[in-house]
Amino acid sequence: MKTSKALVYLIILCNVTISLAQSSEKTVAPKKWYEKISIRGYAQVRYNRLLETNEKLKCEQCDRSWGKNGGFFIRRGRVIISGDVSERLYIYVQPDFASNVSGSFQHALQIRDAYFDLALDAKKEYRLRFGQSKVPYGFENMQSSQNRLSLDRADPTNSPVANERDLGVFFYWAPAKIRERFAYLVSSGLKGSGDYGVFALGFYNGQNSNRTEANNEPHVVSRITYPFQLKNGQIIETSLQAYTGKYVIEKNTKNKATVSDFIDRRVGATVVVYPQPLGFQAEYNVGQGPEFNPETMTTEVRNLHGGYAQVMWRQKVNDNFVTPFIKYQYYNGGKKHEIDARSYLVKDLEIGAEWQLKNYFEFTATYTISNRTYEDANLPDNHQIGNLLRLQAQFNF
């Protein structure tokens, strides 16, 4: 009788053990790929007309709401869909609901990023990226507009790639430890550029984002960067980058150039001292590219050069951060993606501050002192000087 009872108890214990094991298996069951996807985003609303001294002063590449009829403007409206859908595949899709596609202020839906990272090893130190993404040239170009202090990227280093993006395939390598450091520089609020590898090599169309190839000759780009961490915790990042290719420009009927395909190549250097609390950031590049010549009324290959320097101070106030900054930029060269490869001579000074409330709202104010010459076949003599106060509210979600 005792043996029978013991057998019953043993059977019950086995059933309970099996049930617990099955329950445990259900708890640790791997997630479906769609359960690994995250959705986030941000939006920026601007007003640039306060204290404006010259309504003819404009900046087509940086912000189309400069100058006459600018008004309130939604500069960006981004939704980011991303995630590791498997052990070796990461996806990233970012549409922009505030894109300008016709030269007016109308807002249209346009793809900014649509790429797929294929990891070549278990640690994901070696990656291949396919699709439309940022071209690895320059620090500020890689830095998200969600993190950048100044409202716009500097002309000299942003002029190589309009919207910073193009369609191609890119190889990235970075040790796992440095990938963690790249992530920390963004998540900590130190205004990092993100993880674009210690070494990058890419082949891309070269006609800028959302445009088809025009000459069957892909651009080639390479970049090497490293964030050094000192014993006191200070992080300093230095970079070298270069690209080469040929670019097909759009011409005005008044342009006397007989060709549209031009050499397009540059080399640049970067140094960033992250604001802990004092920071410094500078980039400079030189090269050759298409540029309109108002004396001959033609577009031709000309030398270009320019860069910027920025000083900032990151100060915690209660639970928020305030970061005042000063930025100066200089650029002498053409902008290949504008009509006739418009010629530019830019001397701008920005004095501003960013107030970050928690992680969901940021407010930035900058006073811009601008001296710009920008000339094409329609306006072969165009020199504008002016000042303006620029305001931006950014919402992170």
mmCIF file of C-alpha atoms in Angstrom:
data_model
loop_
_atom_site.group_PDB
_atom_site.id
_atom_site.type_symbol
_atom_site.label_atom_id
_atom_site.label_comp_id
_atom_site.label_asym_id
_atom_site.label_seq_id
_atom_site.Cartn_x
_atom_site.Cartn_y
_atom_site.Cartn_z
ATOM 1 C CA MET A 1 0.000 0.000 0.000
ATOM 2 C CA LYS A 2 2.807 2.362 0.901
ATOM 3 C CA THR A 3 4.543 1.448 -2.362
ATOM 4 C CA SER A 4 1.400 2.353 -4.351
ATOM 5 C CA LYS A 5 1.122 5.734 -2.627
ATOM 6 C CA ALA A 6 4.789 6.423 -3.263
ATOM 7 C CA LEU A 7 4.297 5.576 -6.930
ATOM 8 C CA VAL A 8 1.323 7.964 -7.160
ATOM 9 C CA TYR A 9 3.339 10.753 -5.549
ATOM 10 C CA LEU A 10 6.225 10.102 -7.943
ATOM 11 C CA ILE A 11 3.906 10.290 -10.960
ATOM 12 C CA ILE A 12 2.409 13.586 -9.686
ATOM 13 C CA LEU A 13 5.905 14.997 -9.093
ATOM 14 C CA CYS A 14 6.972 14.037 -12.606
ATOM 15 C CA ASN A 15 3.886 15.713 -14.105
ATOM 16 C CA VAL A 16 4.559 18.895 -12.143
ATOM 17 C CA THR A 17 8.212 18.880 -13.233
ATOM 18 C CA ILE A 18 7.258 18.414 -16.891
ATOM 19 C CA SER A 19 4.688 21.222 -16.661
ATOM 20 C CA LEU A 20 7.241 23.591 -15.140
ATOM 21 C CA ALA A 21 9.771 22.686 -17.816
ATOM 22 C CA GLN A 22 7.254 23.306 -20.559
ATOM 23 C CA SER A 23 6.295 26.621 -18.957
ATOM 24 C CA SER A 24 9.968 27.581 -18.781
ATOM 25 C CA GLU A 25 10.419 26.720 -22.437
ATOM 26 C CA LYS A 26 7.522 28.996 -23.328
ATOM 27 C CA THR A 27 9.086 31.826 -21.328
ATOM 28 C CA VAL A 28 12.439 31.684 -23.141
ATOM 29 C CA ALA A 29 11.016 30.937 -26.573
ATOM 30 C CA PRO A 30 12.695 33.117 -29.207
ATOM 31 C CA LYS A 31 10.811 36.178 -30.381
ATOM 32 C CA LYS A 32 9.324 36.403 -33.826
ATOM 33 C CA TRP A 33 11.205 38.763 -36.159
ATOM 34 C CA TYR A 34 8.413 41.355 -36.031
ATOM 35 C CA GLU A 35 8.632 41.399 -32.230
ATOM 36 C CA LYS A 36 12.226 42.648 -32.504
ATOM 37 C CA ILE A 37 11.310 45.773 -34.472
ATOM 38 C CA SER A 38 11.391 49.163 -32.735
ATOM 39 C CA ILE A 39 9.626 52.329 -33.894
ATOM 40 C CA ARG A 40 10.819 55.788 -32.883
ATOM 41 C CA GLY A 41 11.218 59.206 -34.446
ATOM 42 C CA TYR A 42 11.511 62.970 -34.136
ATOM 43 C CA ALA A 43 10.156 66.174 -35.646
ATOM 44 C CA GLN A 44 11.587 69.688 -35.991
ATOM 45 C CA VAL A 45 9.586 72.913 -36.335
ATOM 46 C CA ARG A 46 11.460 76.118 -37.227
ATOM 47 C CA TYR A 47 11.049 79.862 -37.571
ATOM 48 C CA ASN A 48 13.878 81.897 -39.147
ATOM 49 C CA ARG A 49 12.454 85.411 -39.691
ATOM 50 C CA LEU A 50 13.158 87.103 -36.336
ATOM 51 C CA LEU A 51 15.655 89.996 -36.444
ATOM 52 C CA GLU A 52 16.144 89.316 -40.151
ATOM 53 C CA THR A 53 18.115 92.059 -41.972
ATOM 54 C CA ASN A 54 18.050 90.731 -45.573
ATOM 55 C CA GLU A 55 15.120 88.744 -46.951
ATOM 56 C CA LYS A 56 17.105 87.957 -50.130
ATOM 57 C CA LEU A 57 19.631 85.929 -48.120
ATOM 58 C CA LYS A 58 18.835 82.247 -48.678
ATOM 59 C CA CYS A 59 20.353 78.816 -48.185
ATOM 60 C CA GLU A 60 18.893 76.216 -50.543
ATOM 61 C CA GLN A 61 20.817 73.242 -49.166
ATOM 62 C CA CYS A 62 20.542 73.948 -45.451
ATOM 63 C CA ASP A 63 17.004 75.329 -44.976
ATOM 64 C CA ARG A 64 14.592 76.468 -47.708
ATOM 65 C CA SER A 65 12.612 78.584 -45.225
ATOM 66 C CA TRP A 66 15.375 81.199 -45.008
ATOM 67 C CA GLY A 67 14.374 84.580 -46.422
ATOM 68 C CA LYS A 68 11.255 85.952 -48.053
ATOM 69 C CA ASN A 69 8.030 83.974 -47.470
ATOM 70 C CA GLY A 70 9.872 81.602 -45.134
ATOM 71 C CA GLY A 71 7.392 81.519 -42.263
ATOM 72 C CA PHE A 72 7.001 78.559 -39.927
ATOM 73 C CA PHE A 73 8.482 75.387 -41.373
ATOM 74 C CA ILE A 74 8.523 71.688 -40.546
ATOM 75 C CA ARG A 75 12.164 70.919 -41.298
ATOM 76 C CA ARG A 76 12.001 67.204 -40.518
ATOM 77 C CA GLY A 77 9.326 64.663 -39.635
ATOM 78 C CA ARG A 78 11.054 61.301 -39.293
ATOM 79 C CA VAL A 79 9.797 57.853 -38.277
ATOM 80 C CA ILE A 80 12.490 55.201 -37.813
ATOM 81 C CA ILE A 81 11.768 51.481 -38.069
ATOM 82 C CA SER A 82 14.727 49.303 -37.104
ATOM 83 C CA GLY A 83 15.804 46.081 -35.435
ATOM 84 C CA ASP A 84 17.803 42.851 -35.526
ATOM 85 C CA VAL A 85 15.405 40.560 -37.350
ATOM 86 C CA SER A 86 17.867 37.657 -37.023
ATOM 87 C CA GLU A 87 21.296 36.976 -35.516
ATOM 88 C CA ARG A 88 23.050 38.328 -38.609
ATOM 89 C CA LEU A 89 20.542 40.726 -40.220
ATOM 90 C CA TYR A 90 19.729 44.267 -39.069
ATOM 91 C CA ILE A 91 17.221 46.474 -40.914
ATOM 92 C CA TYR A 92 16.777 50.264 -40.834
ATOM 93 C CA VAL A 93 14.050 52.187 -42.672
ATOM 94 C CA GLN A 94 13.537 55.949 -42.190
ATOM 95 C CA PRO A 95 10.940 57.872 -44.212
ATOM 96 C CA ASP A 96 10.675 61.645 -43.905
ATOM 97 C CA PHE A 97 7.201 63.208 -43.981
ATOM 98 C CA ALA A 98 8.586 66.739 -44.418
ATOM 99 C CA SER A 99 10.686 66.322 -47.545
ATOM 100 C CA ASN A 100 10.823 68.944 -50.269
ATOM 101 C CA VAL A 101 10.689 67.393 -53.737
ATOM 102 C CA SER A 102 9.498 70.201 -55.990
ATOM 103 C CA GLY A 103 11.331 73.331 -54.858
ATOM 104 C CA SER A 104 8.378 74.631 -52.827
ATOM 105 C CA PHE A 105 7.609 74.317 -49.128
ATOM 106 C CA GLN A 106 5.131 71.477 -49.616
ATOM 107 C CA HIS A 107 5.731 68.410 -47.492
ATOM 108 C CA ALA A 108 6.000 65.021 -49.170
ATOM 109 C CA LEU A 109 6.805 61.504 -48.040
ATOM 110 C CA GLN A 110 10.278 60.437 -49.136
ATOM 111 C CA ILE A 111 12.664 57.657 -48.148
ATOM 112 C CA ARG A 112 15.732 58.890 -46.313
ATOM 113 C CA ASP A 113 17.217 55.515 -45.317
ATOM 114 C CA ALA A 114 16.407 51.979 -46.387
ATOM 115 C CA TYR A 115 19.322 49.666 -45.710
ATOM 116 C CA PHE A 116 20.137 46.168 -44.518
ATOM 117 C CA ASP A 117 23.212 45.213 -42.483
ATOM 118 C CA LEU A 118 24.510 41.685 -42.977
ATOM 119 C CA ALA A 119 26.921 40.706 -40.185
ATOM 120 C CA LEU A 120 29.839 38.563 -41.350
ATOM 121 C CA ASP A 121 30.740 37.292 -37.866
ATOM 122 C CA ALA A 122 28.993 36.484 -34.575
ATOM 123 C CA LYS A 123 30.279 39.653 -32.835
ATOM 124 C CA LYS A 124 29.065 41.810 -35.758
ATOM 125 C CA GLU A 125 32.444 43.465 -36.048
ATOM 126 C CA TYR A 126 32.400 43.011 -39.837
ATOM 127 C CA ARG A 127 29.306 44.201 -41.690
ATOM 128 C CA LEU A 128 28.079 44.714 -45.224
ATOM 129 C CA ARG A 129 25.415 47.376 -45.711
ATOM 130 C CA PHE A 130 23.141 47.283 -48.751
ATOM 131 C CA GLY A 131 20.701 49.998 -49.764
ATOM 132 C CA GLN A 132 20.303 53.750 -49.329
ATOM 133 C CA SER A 133 22.189 55.106 -46.344
ATOM 134 C CA LYS A 134 24.613 57.818 -45.311
ATOM 135 C CA VAL A 135 27.836 57.968 -47.292
ATOM 136 C CA PRO A 136 30.719 57.676 -44.770
ATOM 137 C CA TYR A 137 32.361 61.044 -45.390
ATOM 138 C CA GLY A 138 32.780 63.458 -42.485
ATOM 139 C CA PHE A 139 31.684 63.474 -38.853
ATOM 140 C CA GLU A 140 28.883 66.030 -39.023
ATOM 141 C CA ASN A 141 27.376 64.269 -42.053
ATOM 142 C CA MET A 142 27.198 61.027 -40.070
ATOM 143 C CA GLN A 143 25.802 62.785 -37.004
ATOM 144 C CA SER A 144 22.012 62.662 -36.867
ATOM 145 C CA SER A 145 20.153 65.967 -37.073
ATOM 146 C CA GLN A 146 18.414 64.755 -33.930
ATOM 147 C CA ASN A 147 21.743 65.088 -32.072
ATOM 148 C CA ARG A 148 23.525 67.942 -33.850
ATOM 149 C CA LEU A 149 23.843 71.303 -32.055
ATOM 150 C CA SER A 150 23.757 73.701 -35.014
ATOM 151 C CA LEU A 151 20.534 73.684 -36.998
ATOM 152 C CA ASP A 152 22.238 72.818 -40.283
ATOM 153 C CA ARG A 153 25.347 71.005 -41.411
ATOM 154 C CA ALA A 154 28.250 73.134 -42.621
ATOM 155 C CA ASP A 155 28.383 73.909 -46.360
ATOM 156 C CA PRO A 156 31.997 72.796 -46.983
ATOM 157 C CA THR A 157 31.585 69.268 -45.635
ATOM 158 C CA ASN A 158 27.907 68.746 -46.488
ATOM 159 C CA SER A 159 28.253 69.814 -50.128
ATOM 160 C CA PRO A 160 29.805 66.471 -51.235
ATOM 161 C CA VAL A 161 26.543 64.543 -50.704
ATOM 162 C CA ALA A 162 23.133 66.237 -50.651
ATOM 163 C CA ASN A 163 21.032 64.798 -47.799
ATOM 164 C CA GLU A 164 24.199 62.870 -46.829
ATOM 165 C CA ARG A 165 22.836 59.696 -48.490
ATOM 166 C CA ASP A 166 23.138 57.599 -51.604
ATOM 167 C CA LEU A 167 22.400 54.089 -52.860
ATOM 168 C CA GLY A 168 25.192 51.508 -52.763
ATOM 169 C CA VAL A 169 27.026 48.850 -50.794
ATOM 170 C CA PHE A 170 29.327 49.651 -47.866
ATOM 171 C CA PHE A 171 31.723 47.597 -45.741
ATOM 172 C CA TYR A 172 32.169 48.524 -42.067
ATOM 173 C CA TRP A 173 34.585 47.158 -39.473
ATOM 174 C CA ALA A 174 34.897 48.047 -35.785
ATOM 175 C CA PRO A 175 35.875 46.007 -32.689
ATOM 176 C CA ALA A 176 32.941 45.185 -30.408
ATOM 177 C CA LYS A 177 34.402 47.406 -27.658
ATOM 178 C CA ILE A 178 34.563 50.426 -29.965
ATOM 179 C CA ARG A 179 31.033 49.757 -31.270
ATOM 180 C CA GLU A 180 29.883 50.032 -27.642
ATOM 181 C CA ARG A 181 31.774 53.324 -27.337
ATOM 182 C CA PHE A 182 30.091 54.694 -30.471
ATOM 183 C CA ALA A 183 26.700 53.773 -28.964
ATOM 184 C CA TYR A 184 27.582 55.428 -25.631
ATOM 185 C CA LEU A 185 28.581 58.698 -27.334
ATOM 186 C CA VAL A 186 25.037 58.952 -28.703
ATOM 187 C CA SER A 187 22.988 57.596 -25.766
ATOM 188 C CA SER A 188 24.871 59.726 -23.204
ATOM 189 C CA GLY A 189 23.964 62.958 -24.992
ATOM 190 C CA LEU A 190 27.563 63.745 -26.015
ATOM 191 C CA LYS A 191 26.469 64.251 -29.636
ATOM 192 C CA GLY A 192 28.223 61.258 -31.171
ATOM 193 C CA SER A 193 28.036 60.461 -34.875
ATOM 194 C CA GLY A 194 26.802 56.879 -34.478
ATOM 195 C CA ASP A 195 28.414 53.606 -35.513
ATOM 196 C CA TYR A 196 29.819 53.828 -39.036
ATOM 197 C CA GLY A 197 32.786 51.630 -38.276
ATOM 198 C CA VAL A 198 36.412 52.354 -37.491
ATOM 199 C CA PHE A 199 37.096 51.555 -41.139
ATOM 200 C CA ALA A 200 34.634 52.032 -43.991
ATOM 201 C CA LEU A 201 34.800 51.332 -47.705
ATOM 202 C CA GLY A 202 31.884 51.910 -50.055
ATOM 203 C CA PHE A 203 30.713 51.977 -53.647
ATOM 204 C CA TYR A 204 27.652 54.115 -54.439
ATOM 205 C CA ASN A 205 25.849 55.695 -57.396
ATOM 206 C CA GLY A 206 27.116 59.199 -56.686
ATOM 207 C CA GLN A 207 24.067 61.179 -57.878
ATOM 208 C CA ASN A 208 22.707 61.641 -54.313
ATOM 209 C CA SER A 209 19.728 60.014 -52.591
ATOM 210 C CA ASN A 210 16.515 59.071 -54.414
ATOM 211 C CA ARG A 211 18.151 59.621 -57.808
ATOM 212 C CA THR A 212 19.198 57.036 -60.367
ATOM 213 C CA GLU A 213 22.735 56.581 -61.628
ATOM 214 C CA ALA A 214 23.565 58.896 -64.542
ATOM 215 C CA ASN A 215 26.952 57.800 -65.932
ATOM 216 C CA ASN A 216 27.509 54.124 -65.037
ATOM 217 C CA GLU A 217 30.555 55.077 -62.961
ATOM 218 C CA PRO A 218 30.064 54.529 -59.226
ATOM 219 C CA HIS A 219 31.744 56.728 -56.644
ATOM 220 C CA VAL A 220 34.227 55.148 -54.226
ATOM 221 C CA VAL A 221 34.534 56.349 -50.614
ATOM 222 C CA SER A 222 36.676 55.345 -47.638
ATOM 223 C CA ARG A 223 36.891 56.575 -44.066
ATOM 224 C CA ILE A 224 38.921 55.706 -40.977
ATOM 225 C CA THR A 225 37.990 57.078 -37.550
ATOM 226 C CA TYR A 226 38.807 56.238 -33.931
ATOM 227 C CA PRO A 227 37.390 57.545 -30.613
ATOM 228 C CA PHE A 228 40.335 57.579 -28.181
ATOM 229 C CA GLN A 229 39.441 57.506 -24.468
ATOM 230 C CA LEU A 230 41.905 59.185 -22.113
ATOM 231 C CA LYS A 231 42.547 58.103 -18.525
ATOM 232 C CA ASN A 232 40.428 60.978 -17.200
ATOM 233 C CA GLY A 233 37.432 59.758 -19.250
ATOM 234 C CA GLN A 234 37.712 62.400 -21.973
ATOM 235 C CA ILE A 235 37.023 61.038 -25.462
ATOM 236 C CA ILE A 236 38.700 62.477 -28.563
ATOM 237 C CA GLU A 237 37.809 61.257 -32.052
ATOM 238 C CA THR A 238 39.945 61.786 -35.150
ATOM 239 C CA SER A 239 39.055 60.860 -38.740
ATOM 240 C CA LEU A 240 40.359 60.845 -42.292
ATOM 241 C CA GLN A 241 38.068 60.380 -45.290
ATOM 242 C CA ALA A 242 38.168 60.581 -49.086
ATOM 243 C CA TYR A 243 36.018 59.863 -52.126
ATOM 244 C CA THR A 244 36.298 60.002 -55.916
ATOM 245 C CA GLY A 245 33.969 59.704 -58.894
ATOM 246 C CA LYS A 246 32.211 61.647 -61.636
ATOM 247 C CA TYR A 247 29.026 63.663 -61.276
ATOM 248 C CA VAL A 248 26.409 64.665 -63.859
ATOM 249 C CA ILE A 249 25.052 68.171 -63.161
ATOM 250 C CA GLU A 250 21.816 69.904 -64.128
ATOM 251 C CA LYS A 251 22.368 72.947 -66.361
ATOM 252 C CA ASN A 252 20.461 76.122 -67.110
ATOM 253 C CA THR A 253 19.934 76.937 -70.792
ATOM 254 C CA LYS A 254 22.173 79.996 -70.336
ATOM 255 C CA ASN A 255 25.068 77.787 -69.252
ATOM 256 C CA LYS A 256 27.634 77.551 -72.091
ATOM 257 C CA ALA A 257 29.214 74.307 -70.843
ATOM 258 C CA THR A 258 29.279 71.614 -73.546
ATOM 259 C CA VAL A 259 29.509 68.691 -71.095
ATOM 260 C CA SER A 260 27.572 67.652 -67.987
ATOM 261 C CA ASP A 261 29.897 64.969 -66.567
ATOM 262 C CA PHE A 262 32.597 66.291 -64.213
ATOM 263 C CA ILE A 263 35.365 65.018 -61.935
ATOM 264 C CA ASP A 264 34.249 64.926 -58.298
ATOM 265 C CA ARG A 265 36.827 64.102 -55.608
ATOM 266 C CA ARG A 266 37.764 65.209 -52.106
ATOM 267 C CA VAL A 267 39.815 64.380 -49.024
ATOM 268 C CA GLY A 268 39.034 65.622 -45.504
ATOM 269 C CA ALA A 269 40.084 65.461 -41.858
ATOM 270 C CA THR A 270 38.129 65.645 -38.581
ATOM 271 C CA VAL A 271 38.882 66.181 -34.901
ATOM 272 C CA VAL A 272 36.223 66.051 -32.163
ATOM 273 C CA VAL A 273 36.735 66.658 -28.446
ATOM 274 C CA TYR A 274 33.455 65.600 -26.880
ATOM 275 C CA PRO A 275 31.868 68.169 -24.501
ATOM 276 C CA GLN A 276 32.735 66.936 -20.979
ATOM 277 C CA PRO A 277 31.882 69.756 -20.319
ATOM 278 C CA LEU A 278 34.071 71.741 -22.779
ATOM 279 C CA GLY A 279 34.088 70.459 -26.344
ATOM 280 C CA PHE A 280 35.634 71.280 -29.703
ATOM 281 C CA GLN A 281 34.786 70.091 -33.214
ATOM 282 C CA ALA A 282 36.445 70.893 -36.540
ATOM 283 C CA GLU A 283 36.524 69.528 -40.082
ATOM 284 C CA TYR A 284 38.283 70.620 -43.243
ATOM 285 C CA ASN A 285 38.321 69.261 -46.792
ATOM 286 C CA VAL A 286 39.914 70.025 -50.151
ATOM 287 C CA GLY A 287 39.268 68.678 -53.622
ATOM 288 C CA GLN A 288 38.078 69.265 -57.163
ATOM 289 C CA GLY A 289 34.596 69.375 -58.595
ATOM 290 C CA PRO A 290 32.199 71.130 -60.939
ATOM 291 C CA GLU A 291 31.683 74.840 -60.266
ATOM 292 C CA PHE A 292 29.986 77.589 -62.251
ATOM 293 C CA ASN A 293 32.321 80.335 -63.490
ATOM 294 C CA PRO A 294 30.391 83.617 -63.876
ATOM 295 C CA GLU A 295 33.187 85.159 -65.980
ATOM 296 C CA THR A 296 32.870 82.540 -68.739
ATOM 297 C CA MET A 297 29.226 81.575 -68.014
ATOM 298 C CA THR A 298 30.211 77.899 -67.994
ATOM 299 C CA THR A 299 30.544 75.096 -65.449
ATOM 300 C CA GLU A 300 34.061 73.707 -65.201
ATOM 301 C CA VAL A 301 36.245 71.609 -62.895
ATOM 302 C CA ARG A 302 37.744 73.881 -60.246
ATOM 303 C CA ASN A 303 39.554 73.500 -56.933
ATOM 304 C CA LEU A 304 37.503 73.783 -53.749
ATOM 305 C CA HIS A 305 38.295 74.011 -50.066
ATOM 306 C CA GLY A 306 36.649 74.832 -46.757
ATOM 307 C CA GLY A 307 35.756 73.730 -43.272
ATOM 308 C CA TYR A 308 34.305 74.732 -39.934
ATOM 309 C CA ALA A 309 35.227 74.955 -36.255
ATOM 310 C CA GLN A 310 32.860 74.773 -33.298
ATOM 311 C CA VAL A 311 33.305 75.288 -29.561
ATOM 312 C CA MET A 312 30.619 74.119 -27.118
ATOM 313 C CA TRP A 313 30.001 73.782 -23.369
ATOM 314 C CA ARG A 314 27.593 71.154 -21.996
ATOM 315 C CA GLN A 315 26.176 72.138 -18.615
ATOM 316 C CA LYS A 316 23.674 70.223 -16.487
ATOM 317 C CA VAL A 317 20.968 72.412 -14.948
ATOM 318 C CA ASN A 318 18.789 70.452 -12.540
ATOM 319 C CA ASP A 319 17.696 67.437 -14.622
ATOM 320 C CA ASN A 320 18.206 69.195 -17.964
ATOM 321 C CA PHE A 321 21.182 70.128 -20.136
ATOM 322 C CA VAL A 322 22.042 73.508 -21.660
ATOM 323 C CA THR A 323 24.722 73.626 -24.355
ATOM 324 C CA PRO A 324 25.852 77.015 -25.702
ATOM 325 C CA PHE A 325 28.074 76.946 -28.808
ATOM 326 C CA ILE A 326 29.877 79.098 -31.370
ATOM 327 C CA LYS A 327 30.492 77.886 -34.927
ATOM 328 C CA TYR A 328 32.328 79.456 -37.854
ATOM 329 C CA GLN A 329 32.418 78.059 -41.390
ATOM 330 C CA TYR A 330 34.191 78.953 -44.633
ATOM 331 C CA TYR A 331 33.683 77.434 -48.072
ATOM 332 C CA ASN A 332 35.010 78.350 -51.501
ATOM 333 C CA GLY A 333 33.757 76.007 -54.230
ATOM 334 C CA GLY A 334 30.821 74.645 -56.162
ATOM 335 C CA LYS A 335 27.743 72.693 -55.102
ATOM 336 C CA LYS A 336 27.334 69.985 -57.708
ATOM 337 C CA HIS A 337 23.745 69.075 -56.806
ATOM 338 C CA GLU A 338 22.450 72.631 -57.363
ATOM 339 C CA ILE A 339 21.705 74.085 -60.817
ATOM 340 C CA ASP A 340 24.887 74.719 -62.877
ATOM 341 C CA ALA A 341 26.950 73.455 -59.890
ATOM 342 C CA ARG A 342 26.340 76.871 -58.337
ATOM 343 C CA SER A 343 29.497 78.703 -57.203
ATOM 344 C CA TYR A 344 29.776 79.561 -53.483
ATOM 345 C CA LEU A 345 31.859 81.717 -51.197
ATOM 346 C CA VAL A 346 30.511 81.291 -47.643
ATOM 347 C CA LYS A 347 31.595 83.022 -44.436
ATOM 348 C CA ASP A 348 29.092 82.322 -41.636
ATOM 349 C CA LEU A 349 29.209 82.741 -37.880
ATOM 350 C CA GLU A 350 26.630 81.128 -35.569
ATOM 351 C CA ILE A 351 26.147 81.864 -31.873
ATOM 352 C CA GLY A 352 23.555 79.653 -30.228
ATOM 353 C CA ALA A 353 22.406 77.426 -27.410
ATOM 354 C CA GLU A 354 20.436 74.203 -27.080
ATOM 355 C CA TRP A 355 18.169 73.476 -24.124
ATOM 356 C CA GLN A 356 17.374 69.801 -23.696
ATOM 357 C CA LEU A 357 14.366 68.992 -21.518
ATOM 358 C CA LYS A 358 14.629 65.351 -20.483
ATOM 359 C CA ASN A 359 14.800 63.282 -23.660
ATOM 360 C CA TYR A 360 11.543 64.254 -25.348
ATOM 361 C CA PHE A 361 11.942 67.985 -26.116
ATOM 362 C CA GLU A 362 14.761 70.273 -27.248
ATOM 363 C CA PHE A 363 14.746 73.983 -28.008
ATOM 364 C CA THR A 364 17.541 75.663 -29.964
ATOM 365 C CA ALA A 365 18.136 79.340 -30.713
ATOM 366 C CA THR A 366 20.971 80.587 -32.946
ATOM 367 C CA TYR A 367 21.922 84.025 -34.167
ATOM 368 C CA THR A 368 23.460 83.735 -37.635
ATOM 369 C CA ILE A 369 25.772 86.343 -39.172
ATOM 370 C CA SER A 370 26.043 85.406 -42.836
ATOM 371 C CA ASN A 371 28.116 86.562 -45.797
ATOM 372 C CA ARG A 372 27.316 84.501 -48.928
ATOM 373 C CA THR A 373 28.103 84.742 -52.610
ATOM 374 C CA TYR A 374 26.246 82.130 -54.673
ATOM 375 C CA GLU A 375 26.154 82.442 -58.446
ATOM 376 C CA ASP A 376 24.753 80.504 -61.406
ATOM 377 C CA ALA A 377 23.750 81.223 -65.015
ATOM 378 C CA ASN A 378 20.520 82.889 -63.873
ATOM 379 C CA LEU A 379 22.239 85.024 -61.216
ATOM 380 C CA PRO A 380 25.904 85.441 -62.218
ATOM 381 C CA ASP A 381 26.343 88.323 -59.750
ATOM 382 C CA ASN A 382 24.757 87.524 -56.390
ATOM 383 C CA HIS A 383 26.320 88.567 -53.084
ATOM 384 C CA GLN A 384 24.097 88.632 -49.982
ATOM 385 C CA ILE A 385 24.953 89.731 -46.434
ATOM 386 C CA GLY A 386 22.554 89.508 -43.503
ATOM 387 C CA ASN A 387 21.770 88.439 -39.965
ATOM 388 C CA LEU A 388 18.859 86.451 -38.555
ATOM 389 C CA LEU A 389 17.685 84.775 -35.371
ATOM 390 C CA ARG A 390 16.683 81.141 -35.915
ATOM 391 C CA LEU A 391 14.484 79.079 -33.570
ATOM 392 C CA GLN A 392 13.782 75.352 -33.536
ATOM 393 C CA ALA A 393 11.583 73.109 -31.398
ATOM 394 C CA GLN A 394 12.405 69.413 -31.588
ATOM 395 C CA PHE A 395 10.172 66.614 -30.360
ATOM 396 C CA ASN A 396 11.589 63.116 -29.760
ATOM 397 C CA PHE A 397 9.265 60.142 -29.554
#
